[in-house]
Coordinates of C-alpha atoms in Angstrom, one line a residue:
M1 CA 22.3 -128.1 8.7
Q2 CA 22.9 -126.2 5.5
F3 CA 19.3 -124.9 5.1
D4 CA 18.6 -123.7 8.6
W5 CA 18.7 -120.1 7.4
I6 CA 16.0 -120.8 4.8
I7 CA 13.7 -122.3 7.4
D8 CA 14.3 -119.3 9.6
I9 CA 13.4 -116.9 6.9
I10 CA 10.3 -118.8 6.0
L11 CA 9.2 -119.0 9.7
A12 CA 9.9 -115.2 10.1
M13 CA 7.7 -114.5 7.0
L14 CA 4.9 -116.7 8.3
G15 CA 5.1 -115.0 11.7
F16 CA 5.0 -111.6 10.1
L17 CA 2.0 -112.6 7.9
A18 CA 0.2 -114.0 11.0
L19 CA 0.8 -110.8 12.9
L20 CA -0.4 -108.7 10.0
G21 CA -3.5 -110.9 9.7
I22 CA -4.3 -110.5 13.4
I23 CA -3.8 -106.7 13.1
M24 CA -6.0 -106.5 10.0
I25 CA -8.8 -108.5 11.7
I26 CA -8.7 -106.2 14.7
I27 CA -8.8 -103.2 12.4
S28 CA -11.7 -104.6 10.4
I29 CA -13.6 -105.2 13.6
L30 CA -13.1 -101.6 14.7
I31 CA -14.0 -100.3 11.2
L32 CA -17.1 -102.5 10.9
G33 CA -18.2 -101.3 14.3
W34 CA -17.8 -97.7 13.2
A35 CA -19.7 -98.4 9.9
L36 CA -22.5 -100.1 11.8
R37 CA -22.8 -97.1 14.2
Y38 CA -22.9 -94.9 11.1
V39 CA -26.0 -96.8 9.7
N40 CA -27.6 -96.9 13.2
G41 CA -27.2 -100.7 13.7
T42 CA -27.7 -102.4 17.0
N43 CA -25.3 -104.6 18.9
T44 CA -22.2 -102.5 18.0
E45 CA -20.2 -103.7 21.0
F46 CA -16.7 -105.0 20.3
F47 CA -17.3 -108.8 20.7
S48 CA -20.6 -108.8 18.8
V49 CA -19.0 -107.0 15.9
A50 CA -15.9 -109.3 16.3
I51 CA -18.1 -112.4 15.8
T52 CA -19.7 -110.8 12.7
A53 CA -16.3 -109.8 11.2
I54 CA -14.8 -113.2 11.8
L55 CA -17.8 -115.0 10.2
M56 CA -17.6 -112.6 7.3
S57 CA -13.9 -113.2 6.8
I58 CA -14.3 -117.0 6.9
L59 CA -17.2 -116.9 4.5
T60 CA -15.6 -114.7 2.0
A61 CA -12.4 -116.7 2.2
F62 CA -14.0 -120.0 1.4
I63 CA -17.0 -119.0 -0.6
P64 CA -16.0 -115.8 -2.4
C65 CA -19.0 -114.8 -4.4
L66 CA -21.8 -116.3 -2.4
G67 CA -19.9 -115.4 0.8
C68 CA -20.4 -111.7 0.1
I69 CA -24.1 -112.0 -0.1
I70 CA -24.2 -114.2 3.0
A71 CA -22.0 -111.7 4.8
L72 CA -24.6 -109.0 4.0
Y73 CA -27.3 -111.3 5.4
I74 CA -25.3 -111.8 8.6
I75 CA -24.9 -108.1 9.1
K76 CA -28.6 -107.6 8.5
L77 CA -29.6 -110.3 11.0
R78 CA -27.0 -109.7 13.7
H79 CA -27.2 -105.9 13.8
D80 CA -30.8 -105.2 12.9
V81 CA -30.3 -103.1 9.8
G82 CA -32.0 -103.4 6.4
W83 CA -30.3 -104.6 3.2
G84 CA -29.3 -101.1 2.3
G85 CA -27.8 -100.4 5.7
A86 CA -25.9 -103.7 5.6
L87 CA -24.6 -102.9 2.1
I88 CA -23.5 -99.4 3.1
A89 CA -21.8 -100.7 6.3
W90 CA -20.0 -103.5 4.3
I91 CA -18.8 -101.1 1.6
L92 CA -17.6 -98.5 4.1
A93 CA -15.8 -101.3 6.0
V94 CA -14.1 -102.6 2.8
I95 CA -13.0 -99.2 1.5
V96 CA -11.6 -98.1 4.9
S97 CA -9.9 -101.4 5.4
I98 CA -8.2 -101.2 2.0
V99 CA -7.0 -97.7 2.8
V100 CA -5.7 -98.8 6.2
A101 CA -3.9 -101.8 4.6
I102 CA -2.2 -99.5 2.1
L103 CA -1.1 -97.2 4.9
I104 CA 0.3 -100.1 6.9
F105 CA 2.1 -101.4 3.8
I106 CA 3.6 -97.9 3.2
L107 CA 4.6 -97.7 6.8
F108 CA 6.3 -101.1 6.9
F109 CA 7.8 -101.3 3.5
G110 CA 9.3 -97.9 3.1
G111 CA 7.2 -95.5 1.1
F112 CA 5.0 -95.0 -1.8
A113 CA 7.6 -96.0 -4.4
A114 CA 7.6 -99.5 -2.9
F115 CA 3.9 -99.7 -3.2
L116 CA 4.0 -98.5 -6.9
A117 CA 6.6 -101.2 -7.7
L118 CA 3.9 -103.8 -7.1
F119 CA 2.0 -102.4 -10.1
P120 CA 4.3 -102.2 -13.1
F121 CA 1.6 -100.7 -15.3
L122 CA 1.3 -97.6 -13.2
P123 CA 3.6 -94.7 -14.4
F124 CA 6.2 -93.5 -11.9
P125 CA 6.4 -89.8 -11.2

């Protein structure tokens, strides 16, 4: 058919996004585990933190504002920390995940200039 190449490109992009999503979930699990160890949380094994991270991802994807508060409550309940510890662990996990995502973007898409091209209001050096 005439449009097979378009379907191939779309499927390749979807596969890349799925792979990137899986990589980011694994990275967020590792980072959340590190942040929970930083605030002296319990149950910091990989699969316990994986369940927490996946629940948080689903909640914040479908219920953005309320999902963040419920995510803190899930961290508080599952890992036996207070509200402050849950907030610190969540903020650390979010900040480090953003930095890692930017580094992965720079690694895959060829440099900092490609990253700055996404934000036209930033001045180029």
